[in-house]
C-alpha positions as MATLAB code, in Angstrom:
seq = 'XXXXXXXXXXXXXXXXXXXXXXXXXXXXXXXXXXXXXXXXXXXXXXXXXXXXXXXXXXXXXXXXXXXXXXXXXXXXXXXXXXXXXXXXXXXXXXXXXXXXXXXXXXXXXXXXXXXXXXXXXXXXXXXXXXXXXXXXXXXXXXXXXXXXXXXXXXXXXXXXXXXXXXXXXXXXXXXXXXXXXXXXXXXXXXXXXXXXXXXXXXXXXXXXXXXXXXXXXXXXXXXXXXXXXXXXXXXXXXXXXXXXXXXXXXXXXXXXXXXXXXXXXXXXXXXXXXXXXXXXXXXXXXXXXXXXXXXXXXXXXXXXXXXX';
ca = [
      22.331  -24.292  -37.227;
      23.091  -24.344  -33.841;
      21.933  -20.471  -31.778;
      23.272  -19.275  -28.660;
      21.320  -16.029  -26.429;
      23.318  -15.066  -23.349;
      20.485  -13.976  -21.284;
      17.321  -15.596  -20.138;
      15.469  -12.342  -19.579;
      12.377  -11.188  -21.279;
      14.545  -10.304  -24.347;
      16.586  -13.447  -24.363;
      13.311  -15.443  -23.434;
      11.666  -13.651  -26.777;
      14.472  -14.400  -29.096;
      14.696  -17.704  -28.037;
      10.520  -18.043  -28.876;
      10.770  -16.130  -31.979;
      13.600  -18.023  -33.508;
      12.392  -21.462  -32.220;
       8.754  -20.655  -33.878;
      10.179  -19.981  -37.098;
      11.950  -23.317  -37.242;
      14.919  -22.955  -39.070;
      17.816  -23.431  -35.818;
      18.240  -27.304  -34.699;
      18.986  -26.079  -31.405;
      19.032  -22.728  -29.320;
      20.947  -22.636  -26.361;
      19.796  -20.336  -23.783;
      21.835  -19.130  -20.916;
      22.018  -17.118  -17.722;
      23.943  -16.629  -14.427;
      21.160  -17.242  -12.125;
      20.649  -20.700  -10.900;
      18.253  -22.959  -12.726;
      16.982  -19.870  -14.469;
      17.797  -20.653  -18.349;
      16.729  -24.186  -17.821;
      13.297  -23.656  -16.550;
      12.585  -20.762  -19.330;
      13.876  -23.480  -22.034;
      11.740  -26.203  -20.168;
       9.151  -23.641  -20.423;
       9.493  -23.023  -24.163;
       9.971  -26.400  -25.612;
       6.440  -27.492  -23.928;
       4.941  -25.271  -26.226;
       6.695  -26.954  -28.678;
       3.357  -29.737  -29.438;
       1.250  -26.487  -29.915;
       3.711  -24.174  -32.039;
       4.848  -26.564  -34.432;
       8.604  -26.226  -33.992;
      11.011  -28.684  -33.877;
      13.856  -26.419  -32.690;
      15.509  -28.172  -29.226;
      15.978  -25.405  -26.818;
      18.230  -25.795  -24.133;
      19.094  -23.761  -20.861;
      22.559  -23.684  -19.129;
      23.648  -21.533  -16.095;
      26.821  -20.202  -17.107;
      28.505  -23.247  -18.447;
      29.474  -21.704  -21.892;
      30.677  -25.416  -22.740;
      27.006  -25.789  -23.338;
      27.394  -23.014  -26.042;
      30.390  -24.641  -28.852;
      30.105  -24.567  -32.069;
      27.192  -21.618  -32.237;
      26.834  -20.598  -35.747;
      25.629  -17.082  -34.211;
      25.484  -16.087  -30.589;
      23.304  -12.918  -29.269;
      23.773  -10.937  -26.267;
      21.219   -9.541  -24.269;
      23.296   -9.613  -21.076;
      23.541   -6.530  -18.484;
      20.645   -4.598  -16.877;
      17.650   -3.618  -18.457;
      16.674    0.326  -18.867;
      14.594    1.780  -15.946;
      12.271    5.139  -16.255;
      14.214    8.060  -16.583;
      17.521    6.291  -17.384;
      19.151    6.887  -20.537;
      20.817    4.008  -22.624;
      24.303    5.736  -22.383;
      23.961    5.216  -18.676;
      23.939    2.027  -18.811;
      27.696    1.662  -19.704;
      29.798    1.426  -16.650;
      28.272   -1.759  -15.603;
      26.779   -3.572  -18.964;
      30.713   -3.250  -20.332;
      32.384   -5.954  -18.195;
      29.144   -7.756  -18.726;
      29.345   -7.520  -22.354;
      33.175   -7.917  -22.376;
      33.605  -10.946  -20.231;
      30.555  -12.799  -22.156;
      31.745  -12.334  -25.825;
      35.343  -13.406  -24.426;
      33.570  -16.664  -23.255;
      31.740  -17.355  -26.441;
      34.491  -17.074  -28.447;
      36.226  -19.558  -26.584;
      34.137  -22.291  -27.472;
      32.780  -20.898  -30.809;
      35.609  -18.799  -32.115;
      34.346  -18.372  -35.445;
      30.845  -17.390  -34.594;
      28.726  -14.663  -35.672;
      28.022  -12.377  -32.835;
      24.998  -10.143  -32.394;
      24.761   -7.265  -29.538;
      21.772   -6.678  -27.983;
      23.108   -5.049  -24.484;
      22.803   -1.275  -24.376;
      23.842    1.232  -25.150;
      24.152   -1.173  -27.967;
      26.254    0.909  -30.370;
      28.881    1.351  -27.834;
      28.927   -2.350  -26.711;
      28.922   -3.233  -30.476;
      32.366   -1.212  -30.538;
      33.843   -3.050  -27.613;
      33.267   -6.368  -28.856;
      35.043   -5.364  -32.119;
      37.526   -3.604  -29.884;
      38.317   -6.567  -27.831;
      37.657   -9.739  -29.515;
      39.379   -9.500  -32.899;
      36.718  -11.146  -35.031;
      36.400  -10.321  -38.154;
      33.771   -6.948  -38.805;
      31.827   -8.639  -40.778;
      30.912  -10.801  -37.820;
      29.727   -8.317  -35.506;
      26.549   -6.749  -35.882;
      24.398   -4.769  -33.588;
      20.174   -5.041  -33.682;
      19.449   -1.538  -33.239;
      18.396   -0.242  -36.036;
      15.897   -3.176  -37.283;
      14.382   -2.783  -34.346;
      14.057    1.091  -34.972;
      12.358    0.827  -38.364;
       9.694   -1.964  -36.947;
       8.545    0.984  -34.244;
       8.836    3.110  -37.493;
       6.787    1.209  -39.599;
       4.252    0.947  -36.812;
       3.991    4.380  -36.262;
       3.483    5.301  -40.109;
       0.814    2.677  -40.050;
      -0.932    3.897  -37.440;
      -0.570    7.466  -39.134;
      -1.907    6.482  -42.497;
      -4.594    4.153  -41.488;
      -2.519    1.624  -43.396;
      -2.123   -2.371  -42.298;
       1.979   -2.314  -41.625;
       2.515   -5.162  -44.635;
       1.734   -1.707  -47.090;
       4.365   -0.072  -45.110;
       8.484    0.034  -45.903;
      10.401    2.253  -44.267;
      13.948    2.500  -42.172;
      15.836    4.486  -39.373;
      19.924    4.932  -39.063;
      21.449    6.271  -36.818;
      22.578    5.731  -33.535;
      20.268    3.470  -31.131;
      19.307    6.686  -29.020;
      16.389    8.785  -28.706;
      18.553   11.548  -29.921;
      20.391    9.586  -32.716;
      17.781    7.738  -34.390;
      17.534    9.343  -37.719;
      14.028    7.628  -39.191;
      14.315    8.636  -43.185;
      10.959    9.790  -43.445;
      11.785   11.162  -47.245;
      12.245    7.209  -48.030;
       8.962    5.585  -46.794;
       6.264    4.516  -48.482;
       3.242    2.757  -49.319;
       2.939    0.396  -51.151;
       5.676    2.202  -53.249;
       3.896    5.661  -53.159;
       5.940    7.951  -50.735;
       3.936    8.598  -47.714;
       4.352   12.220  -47.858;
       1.441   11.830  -50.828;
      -1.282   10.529  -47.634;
      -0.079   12.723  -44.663;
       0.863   15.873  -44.052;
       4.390   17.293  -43.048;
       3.488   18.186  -39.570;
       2.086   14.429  -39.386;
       5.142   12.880  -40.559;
       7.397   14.959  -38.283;
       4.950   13.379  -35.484;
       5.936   10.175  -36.530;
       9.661   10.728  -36.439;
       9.262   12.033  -33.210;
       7.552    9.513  -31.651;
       9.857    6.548  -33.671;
      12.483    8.508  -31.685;
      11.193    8.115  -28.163;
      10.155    4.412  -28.694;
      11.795    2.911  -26.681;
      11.607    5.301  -23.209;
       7.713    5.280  -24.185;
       7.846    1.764  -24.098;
       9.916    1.519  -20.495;
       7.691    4.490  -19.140;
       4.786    2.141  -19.493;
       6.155   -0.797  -18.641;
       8.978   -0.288  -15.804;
      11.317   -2.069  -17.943;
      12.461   -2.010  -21.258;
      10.260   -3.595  -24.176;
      11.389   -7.467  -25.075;
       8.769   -8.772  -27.730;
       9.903   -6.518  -31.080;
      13.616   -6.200  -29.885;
      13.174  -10.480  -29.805;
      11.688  -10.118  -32.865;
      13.846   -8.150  -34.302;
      16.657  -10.466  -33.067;
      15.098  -13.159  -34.602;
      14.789  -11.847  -38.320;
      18.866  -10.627  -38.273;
      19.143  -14.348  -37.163;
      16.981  -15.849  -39.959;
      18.689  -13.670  -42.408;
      22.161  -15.469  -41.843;
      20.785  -18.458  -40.881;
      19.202  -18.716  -44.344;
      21.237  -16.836  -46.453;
      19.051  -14.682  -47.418;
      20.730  -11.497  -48.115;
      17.827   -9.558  -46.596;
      18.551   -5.606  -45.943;
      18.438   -4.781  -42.090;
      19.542   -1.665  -40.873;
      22.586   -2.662  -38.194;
      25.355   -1.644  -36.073;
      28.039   -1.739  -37.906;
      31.581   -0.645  -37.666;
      31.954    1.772  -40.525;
      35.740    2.769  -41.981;
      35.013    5.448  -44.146;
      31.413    5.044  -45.481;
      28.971    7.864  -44.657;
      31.994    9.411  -43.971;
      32.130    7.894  -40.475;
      35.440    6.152  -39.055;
      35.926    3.681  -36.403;
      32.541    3.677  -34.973;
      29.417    1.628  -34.935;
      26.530    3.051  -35.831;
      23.239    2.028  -37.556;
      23.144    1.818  -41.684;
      21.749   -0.588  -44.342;
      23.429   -4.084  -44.703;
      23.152   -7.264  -46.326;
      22.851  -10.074  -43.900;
      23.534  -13.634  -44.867;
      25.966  -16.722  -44.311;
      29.234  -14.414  -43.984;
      26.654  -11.988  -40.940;
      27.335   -8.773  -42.958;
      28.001   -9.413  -46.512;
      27.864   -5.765  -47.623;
      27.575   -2.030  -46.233;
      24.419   -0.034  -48.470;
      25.489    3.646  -49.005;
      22.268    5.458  -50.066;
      22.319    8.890  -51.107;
      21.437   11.144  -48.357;
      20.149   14.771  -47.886;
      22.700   17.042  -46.346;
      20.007   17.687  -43.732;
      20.092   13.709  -43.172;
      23.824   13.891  -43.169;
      23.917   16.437  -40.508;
      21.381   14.222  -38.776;
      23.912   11.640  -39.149;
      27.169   13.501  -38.311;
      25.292   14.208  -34.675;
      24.646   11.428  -34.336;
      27.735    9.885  -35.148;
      29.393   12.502  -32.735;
      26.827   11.439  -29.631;
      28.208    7.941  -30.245;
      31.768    8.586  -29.909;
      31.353   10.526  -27.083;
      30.073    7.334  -25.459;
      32.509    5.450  -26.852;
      34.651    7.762  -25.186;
      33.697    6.515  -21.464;
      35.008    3.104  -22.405;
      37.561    1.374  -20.727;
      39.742   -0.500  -23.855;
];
């Protein structure tokens, strides 16, 4: 299993970690434009290598995408990070050509990898690379939505009290703070719906707050968050890696389920070998499928400001 993350930023840095750690890649290759960049962040990582237990060979390369053929999954984290008070749809104009002219280059020396969009507004560069590479859907996926339902979880843990292995719970939706739809109905404990240990008022906190994760996150820190979107990154990869068949909410580009058409946007897959083996419709609410429908709608209208 050979990985490739275009991007040797904190994110790319973190995904490279997280799926070196969990030792199921050969190799990782990590790369970036700037000079000398990816190779001292892999030097970096692999002398923690003696200490973590890994036997994953990380590599770094500044934009020689020979270094990348034959990756069994690539991820892209390229363009420029979030700043306070920016928006992920704002973003677009200049993370597109990024995102473009980096899945183009992949392709060319992997073309029948699995691909796996970090770069935001990551719904909307999702749709491009379907739009402009011509790989097969199943073999595009965006992260957003695992990485949702891990700030989800952590917020119903910290509202019940609860250590976060009792908790299970998931957001769809578009990767905004506006379209996140957390399906608060579907948590639980331990199996027991949460709604039995908090209150509604409570649980509306939590959805709330799941919502604005992510500009909480770069309010705090400058800069947008890069160890749960790594790890994050790092489970979708694990799942395919290892055939596993795991259930992530993803990115995906729907043609008629939820009653959504040629978008991406966040629902329930199977991940394994093939990247997405299957869509999950669950029943929803019509209150979750207006949810959904706006959100759905927010998306296209970025989509909109692409240039195909």
């Amino acid at each position: 299993m050979k990985v490739t993350v275009v991007g040797a930023g904190a994110v790319g840095a973190s995904c490279a970690e997280y799926i070196a750690i969990k030792n199921f890649a050969a190799e990782v290759v990590l790369l970036d434009i700037k000079e000398g960049y990816a190779e001292g962040k892999a030097m970096d990582l692999m002398q923690t290598a003696s200490l973590n237990g890994f036997d994953t060979k990380i590599t770094g390369s500044t934009s020689d995408y020979s270094k990348t053929a034959n990756s069994d999954v690539c991820v892209i984290t390229s363009g420029i990070p979030r700043k306070p008070g920016m928006t992920r749809e704002e973003l677009i104009g200049i993370n597109a050509g990024i995102v473009k002219m980096v899945a183009a280059s992949l392709i060319e020396h992997s073309p029948n990898t699995i691909i796996i969009v970090v770069s935001n507004p990551m719904d909307t560069m999702t749709y491009l690379v379907h739009k402009t590479t011509g790989l097969p859907k199943n073999k595009i996926i965006g992260m957003g939505g695992a990485l949702d339902s891990a700030r989800f979880k952590y917020r119903l843990a910290e509202a019940l009290g609860a250590p976060i292995s009792d908790i299970d719970g998931m957001v769809i939706g578009g990767h905004s703070d506006k379209g996140m739809v957390p399906l608060t109905r579907l948590a639980t404990r331990n199996s027991v719906p949460v709604s039995e240990f908090i209150s509604k008022e409570r649980l509306d906190q939590v959805m709330q707050d799941t919502k604005v994760g992510g500009a909480t996150l770069t309010g705090l820190l400058g800069t947008s968050a890069w160890y749960a979107p790594g790890a994050a990154v790092s489970g979708m990869v694990q799942a395919i890696a290892c055939d596993t068949k795991k259930i992530f909410p993803c990115s995906s580009l729907l043609e008629g389920e939820y009653g959504l058409n040629d978008l991406c946007i966040g629902v329930p897959v199977v991940l394994g070998k093939n990247g997405i083996e299957s869509i999950v419709e669950i029943n929803l609410t019509d209150a979750e499928k207006a949810h959904m429908q706006e959100s759905a709608e927010g998306v296209s209208k970025t989509n909109d400001l692409l240039e195909l």
